[in-house]
């Protein structure tokens, strides 16, 4: 156990120590990436006054809200349909393909599709692209709850005269509600943080630039405390949302 704990500590250190250093440097007064000049919130103030960052943050929020809403509805319905259908290995593979396929491959495929149908690139294309891979994650989270769902409750509701719609909103949805909310939070986090697919499907111009794209544009000229502050805010928001999603769904995956 000591050896395992040692390896665990080493892995966590390797993963999170650079992030911790980045967060500390976001409060560095000197503005130098290596020399500590004292504690200061100056860079967070400048971050809030940067119009490009504020515009990119608003774009990310718009994309995340719409992508989350659409993928949560479709992903929940998809999970309900899959769980009631006959098991199929090929269908399972198709469902989880967006989670497994590398982002760069999915991004190129979506860009080619949008070009083929002559769909104009912008925030709408980013939303549609994010829905594609968010669907799989929402479906997986909701299915984790449906594995232990008692379908006889639906039959009892129908026997008592309730319609399918009433049964869904009065019985099914309240029982799977925490997993639906957990899937929505996960989808929101993935959409806020996603870069590669948004980069390929955004088109040109600041009007469709998301926050990760803005970070990438700024970091090409060097890492500054302002970038560190922005990354710290994004990581903090993502961590809180992921923690809430895990608490709601208790970390369960399909089949566990």
Short mmCIF file of C-alpha atoms in Angstrom, two decimals:
data_model
loop_
_atom_site.label_atom_id
_atom_site.label_comp_id
_atom_site.label_asym_id
_atom_site.label_seq_id
_atom_site.Cartn_x
_atom_site.Cartn_y
_atom_site.Cartn_z
CA UNK A 1 0.00 0.00 0.00
CA UNK A 2 2.86 2.37 0.68
CA UNK A 3 4.22 1.78 -2.81
CA UNK A 4 0.79 2.32 -4.36
CA UNK A 5 0.25 5.48 -2.34
CA UNK A 6 3.66 6.70 -3.42
CA UNK A 7 2.85 6.14 -7.09
CA UNK A 8 -0.53 7.82 -6.61
CA UNK A 9 1.11 10.85 -5.04
CA UNK A 10 3.67 11.01 -7.85
CA UNK A 11 0.97 10.87 -10.54
CA UNK A 12 -1.13 13.56 -8.87
CA UNK A 13 1.96 15.70 -8.43
CA UNK A 14 2.88 15.29 -12.10
CA UNK A 15 -0.65 16.24 -13.18
CA UNK A 16 -1.49 19.05 -10.80
CA UNK A 17 1.78 20.64 -9.68
CA UNK A 18 2.15 22.66 -12.92
CA UNK A 19 -1.46 23.84 -12.52
CA UNK A 20 -0.78 24.88 -8.95
CA UNK A 21 2.30 26.84 -10.08
CA UNK A 22 0.23 28.56 -12.80
CA UNK A 23 -2.41 29.57 -10.25
CA UNK A 24 0.20 30.97 -7.86
CA UNK A 25 1.86 32.97 -10.65
CA UNK A 26 -1.50 34.55 -11.53
CA UNK A 27 -1.14 36.54 -8.28
CA UNK A 28 2.45 37.61 -9.08
CA UNK A 29 2.85 41.37 -8.85
CA UNK A 30 6.06 41.55 -10.91
CA UNK A 31 4.57 40.17 -14.10
CA UNK A 32 7.60 37.92 -14.63
CA UNK A 33 6.96 34.22 -15.27
CA UNK A 34 9.79 33.09 -12.98
CA UNK A 35 10.44 35.87 -10.43
CA UNK A 36 8.01 36.37 -7.54
CA UNK A 37 7.35 40.04 -6.82
CA UNK A 38 4.66 39.82 -4.18
CA UNK A 39 0.96 39.08 -3.97
CA UNK A 40 -1.41 41.14 -6.13
CA UNK A 41 -4.85 40.95 -7.75
CA UNK A 42 -3.79 43.41 -10.44
CA UNK A 43 -3.94 40.90 -13.27
CA UNK A 44 -7.49 39.87 -12.46
CA UNK A 45 -8.49 43.53 -12.70
CA UNK A 46 -6.83 43.88 -16.09
CA UNK A 47 -8.51 40.65 -17.15
CA UNK A 48 -11.93 42.14 -16.39
CA UNK A 49 -11.08 45.28 -18.41
CA UNK A 50 -9.94 43.46 -21.57
CA UNK A 51 -12.72 43.76 -24.21
CA UNK A 52 -11.47 40.85 -26.31
CA UNK A 53 -11.44 38.51 -23.33
CA UNK A 54 -14.90 39.64 -22.22
CA UNK A 55 -16.25 39.14 -25.75
CA UNK A 56 -14.69 35.67 -25.99
CA UNK A 57 -16.04 34.74 -22.55
CA UNK A 58 -19.54 35.81 -23.59
CA UNK A 59 -19.28 33.75 -26.79
CA UNK A 60 -18.18 30.70 -24.78
CA UNK A 61 -21.09 31.17 -22.40
CA UNK A 62 -23.61 31.46 -25.25
CA UNK A 63 -22.23 28.36 -26.96
CA UNK A 64 -22.11 26.37 -23.73
CA UNK A 65 -25.67 27.25 -22.71
CA UNK A 66 -27.19 26.36 -26.07
CA UNK A 67 -25.07 23.23 -26.55
CA UNK A 68 -25.90 22.07 -23.02
CA UNK A 69 -29.63 22.63 -23.41
CA UNK A 70 -29.85 20.80 -26.74
CA UNK A 71 -27.53 17.92 -25.83
CA UNK A 72 -29.23 17.41 -22.45
CA UNK A 73 -32.68 17.02 -24.01
CA UNK A 74 -31.51 14.82 -26.88
CA UNK A 75 -29.06 12.85 -24.74
CA UNK A 76 -31.71 12.09 -22.11
CA UNK A 77 -34.20 10.91 -24.73
CA UNK A 78 -31.47 8.87 -26.38
CA UNK A 79 -30.58 7.20 -23.08
CA UNK A 80 -34.22 6.31 -22.43
CA UNK A 81 -34.59 4.83 -25.90
CA UNK A 82 -31.36 2.83 -25.75
CA UNK A 83 -32.14 1.36 -22.33
CA UNK A 84 -35.56 0.13 -23.47
CA UNK A 85 -34.26 -1.27 -26.76
CA UNK A 86 -32.70 -4.67 -27.36
CA UNK A 87 -28.95 -4.73 -26.55
CA UNK A 88 -26.72 -4.18 -29.56
CA UNK A 89 -22.92 -4.09 -29.65
CA UNK A 90 -22.80 -2.05 -32.85
CA UNK A 91 -25.21 0.53 -31.43
CA UNK A 92 -23.12 0.84 -28.27
CA UNK A 93 -20.03 1.43 -30.40
CA UNK A 94 -21.79 4.18 -32.37
CA UNK A 95 -23.03 5.82 -29.19
CA UNK A 96 -19.59 6.10 -27.64
CA UNK A 97 -17.72 6.88 -30.86
CA UNK A 98 -17.75 10.69 -30.29
CA UNK A 99 -16.12 10.11 -26.88
CA UNK A 100 -13.38 7.92 -28.34
CA UNK A 101 -12.61 9.57 -31.68
CA UNK A 102 -9.74 12.08 -31.39
CA UNK A 103 -10.93 15.68 -31.30
CA UNK A 104 -8.87 16.61 -34.36
CA UNK A 105 -10.54 13.87 -36.44
CA UNK A 106 -14.02 14.88 -35.28
CA UNK A 107 -13.22 18.55 -35.94
CA UNK A 108 -12.08 17.87 -39.51
CA UNK A 109 -15.13 15.69 -40.16
CA UNK A 110 -17.51 18.37 -38.88
CA UNK A 111 -15.77 21.10 -40.87
CA UNK A 112 -16.04 18.97 -44.01
CA UNK A 113 -19.72 18.36 -43.33
CA UNK A 114 -20.49 22.04 -42.80
CA UNK A 115 -18.60 22.89 -45.99
CA UNK A 116 -20.44 20.18 -47.93
CA UNK A 117 -23.89 21.48 -46.94
CA UNK A 118 -22.70 25.09 -47.34
CA UNK A 119 -23.49 25.95 -43.71
CA UNK A 120 -21.97 29.27 -42.64
CA UNK A 121 -19.40 28.96 -39.86
CA UNK A 122 -19.86 30.88 -36.62
CA UNK A 123 -21.35 30.43 -33.18
CA UNK A 124 -24.19 28.31 -34.59
CA UNK A 125 -21.78 25.83 -36.16
CA UNK A 126 -19.81 25.63 -32.88
CA UNK A 127 -23.03 24.89 -30.98
CA UNK A 128 -23.97 22.12 -33.41
CA UNK A 129 -20.47 20.66 -33.23
CA UNK A 130 -20.47 20.68 -29.44
CA UNK A 131 -23.86 18.98 -29.36
CA UNK A 132 -22.40 16.09 -31.37
CA UNK A 133 -19.87 15.03 -28.74
CA UNK A 134 -21.85 16.24 -25.71
CA UNK A 135 -24.69 13.86 -26.63
CA UNK A 136 -22.53 10.83 -25.86
CA UNK A 137 -21.51 12.13 -22.43
CA UNK A 138 -25.04 13.09 -21.39
CA UNK A 139 -26.36 9.74 -22.61
CA UNK A 140 -23.68 7.88 -20.63
CA UNK A 141 -24.42 9.74 -17.41
CA UNK A 142 -28.20 9.30 -17.66
CA UNK A 143 -27.84 5.63 -18.53
CA UNK A 144 -25.87 5.12 -15.34
CA UNK A 145 -29.01 6.03 -13.40
CA UNK A 146 -31.33 4.06 -15.68
CA UNK A 147 -29.38 0.87 -14.94
CA UNK A 148 -31.05 0.79 -11.52
CA UNK A 149 -34.36 2.37 -12.57
CA UNK A 150 -37.51 0.39 -11.76
CA UNK A 151 -39.50 0.37 -14.99
CA UNK A 152 -42.47 -1.19 -13.20
CA UNK A 153 -43.22 2.29 -11.83
CA UNK A 154 -44.00 3.42 -15.37
CA UNK A 155 -46.27 0.43 -15.90
CA UNK A 156 -48.09 1.15 -12.63
CA UNK A 157 -48.57 4.77 -13.67
CA UNK A 158 -50.01 3.74 -17.02
CA UNK A 159 -52.32 1.21 -15.34
CA UNK A 160 -53.67 4.00 -13.15
CA UNK A 161 -54.66 5.97 -16.24
CA UNK A 162 -51.72 8.35 -16.71
CA UNK A 163 -50.60 9.09 -20.25
CA UNK A 164 -47.04 8.51 -21.42
CA UNK A 165 -46.33 12.25 -21.19
CA UNK A 166 -47.68 12.54 -17.65
CA UNK A 167 -45.75 9.42 -16.61
CA UNK A 168 -42.53 10.87 -17.97
CA UNK A 169 -42.86 14.25 -16.25
CA UNK A 170 -44.35 12.99 -12.98
CA UNK A 171 -42.46 9.71 -12.51
CA UNK A 172 -39.45 9.19 -14.78
CA UNK A 173 -37.97 12.67 -14.92
CA UNK A 174 -38.04 13.36 -11.14
CA UNK A 175 -36.31 10.02 -10.47
CA UNK A 176 -33.57 10.49 -13.06
CA UNK A 177 -33.40 14.27 -12.51
CA UNK A 178 -30.06 14.28 -10.62
CA UNK A 179 -28.36 12.31 -13.40
CA UNK A 180 -29.85 14.60 -16.05
CA UNK A 181 -28.54 17.64 -14.18
CA UNK A 182 -25.16 15.94 -13.76
CA UNK A 183 -25.02 15.27 -17.49
CA UNK A 184 -25.93 18.89 -18.20
CA UNK A 185 -23.18 20.17 -15.90
CA UNK A 186 -20.66 17.86 -17.55
CA UNK A 187 -21.76 18.99 -21.01
CA UNK A 188 -21.49 22.65 -19.96
CA UNK A 189 -17.95 22.12 -18.67
CA UNK A 190 -16.83 20.26 -21.79
CA UNK A 191 -18.27 22.98 -24.00
CA UNK A 192 -16.66 25.81 -22.03
CA UNK A 193 -13.23 24.14 -22.13
CA UNK A 194 -13.30 22.74 -25.67
CA UNK A 195 -10.81 24.24 -28.13
CA UNK A 196 -9.96 22.05 -31.14
CA UNK A 197 -13.48 21.51 -32.50
CA UNK A 198 -14.41 25.16 -31.88
CA UNK A 199 -11.21 26.30 -33.61
CA UNK A 200 -12.05 24.33 -36.76
CA UNK A 201 -15.75 25.19 -36.91
CA UNK A 202 -15.74 28.84 -35.78
CA UNK A 203 -14.85 30.59 -39.00
CA UNK A 204 -13.03 33.93 -39.04
CA UNK A 205 -13.52 36.99 -36.86
CA UNK A 206 -13.70 37.96 -33.21
CA UNK A 207 -17.48 37.51 -33.20
CA UNK A 208 -17.10 33.72 -33.14
CA UNK A 209 -13.97 33.50 -30.98
CA UNK A 210 -14.45 31.48 -27.80
CA UNK A 211 -12.43 31.85 -24.60
CA UNK A 212 -10.06 28.88 -25.24
CA UNK A 213 -9.41 30.27 -28.72
CA UNK A 214 -8.63 33.68 -27.22
CA UNK A 215 -6.23 32.09 -24.74
CA UNK A 216 -4.47 30.31 -27.60
CA UNK A 217 -4.20 33.57 -29.57
CA UNK A 218 -2.68 35.36 -26.57
CA UNK A 219 -0.29 32.61 -25.49
CA UNK A 220 1.50 32.62 -28.85
CA UNK A 221 3.17 35.88 -27.80
CA UNK A 222 4.25 34.54 -24.40
CA UNK A 223 2.71 33.58 -21.09
CA UNK A 224 1.79 36.55 -18.91
CA UNK A 225 0.12 36.73 -15.48
CA UNK A 226 -3.01 37.94 -17.26
CA UNK A 227 -3.18 34.61 -19.13
CA UNK A 228 -2.47 32.78 -15.89
CA UNK A 229 -5.34 34.64 -14.23
CA UNK A 230 -7.71 33.75 -17.06
CA UNK A 231 -6.65 30.10 -16.96
CA UNK A 232 -7.13 30.07 -13.18
CA UNK A 233 -10.68 31.39 -13.49
CA UNK A 234 -11.56 28.83 -16.18
CA UNK A 235 -10.09 25.96 -14.16
CA UNK A 236 -11.85 27.09 -11.01
CA UNK A 237 -15.24 27.21 -12.73
CA UNK A 238 -14.65 23.86 -14.42
CA UNK A 239 -13.59 22.22 -11.15
CA UNK A 240 -16.68 23.44 -9.30
CA UNK A 241 -19.03 22.24 -12.06
CA UNK A 242 -17.35 18.84 -12.38
CA UNK A 243 -17.45 18.40 -8.60
CA UNK A 244 -21.15 19.22 -8.57
CA UNK A 245 -21.79 16.74 -11.41
CA UNK A 246 -19.91 14.00 -9.56
CA UNK A 247 -21.81 14.70 -6.37
CA UNK A 248 -25.14 14.51 -8.19
CA UNK A 249 -24.37 11.28 -10.01
CA UNK A 250 -22.01 9.77 -7.41
CA UNK A 251 -19.41 9.10 -10.08
CA UNK A 252 -21.26 6.15 -11.60
CA UNK A 253 -20.70 4.99 -15.13
CA UNK A 254 -22.83 2.69 -17.29
CA UNK A 255 -22.63 -0.88 -16.05
CA UNK A 256 -21.31 -0.02 -12.57
#
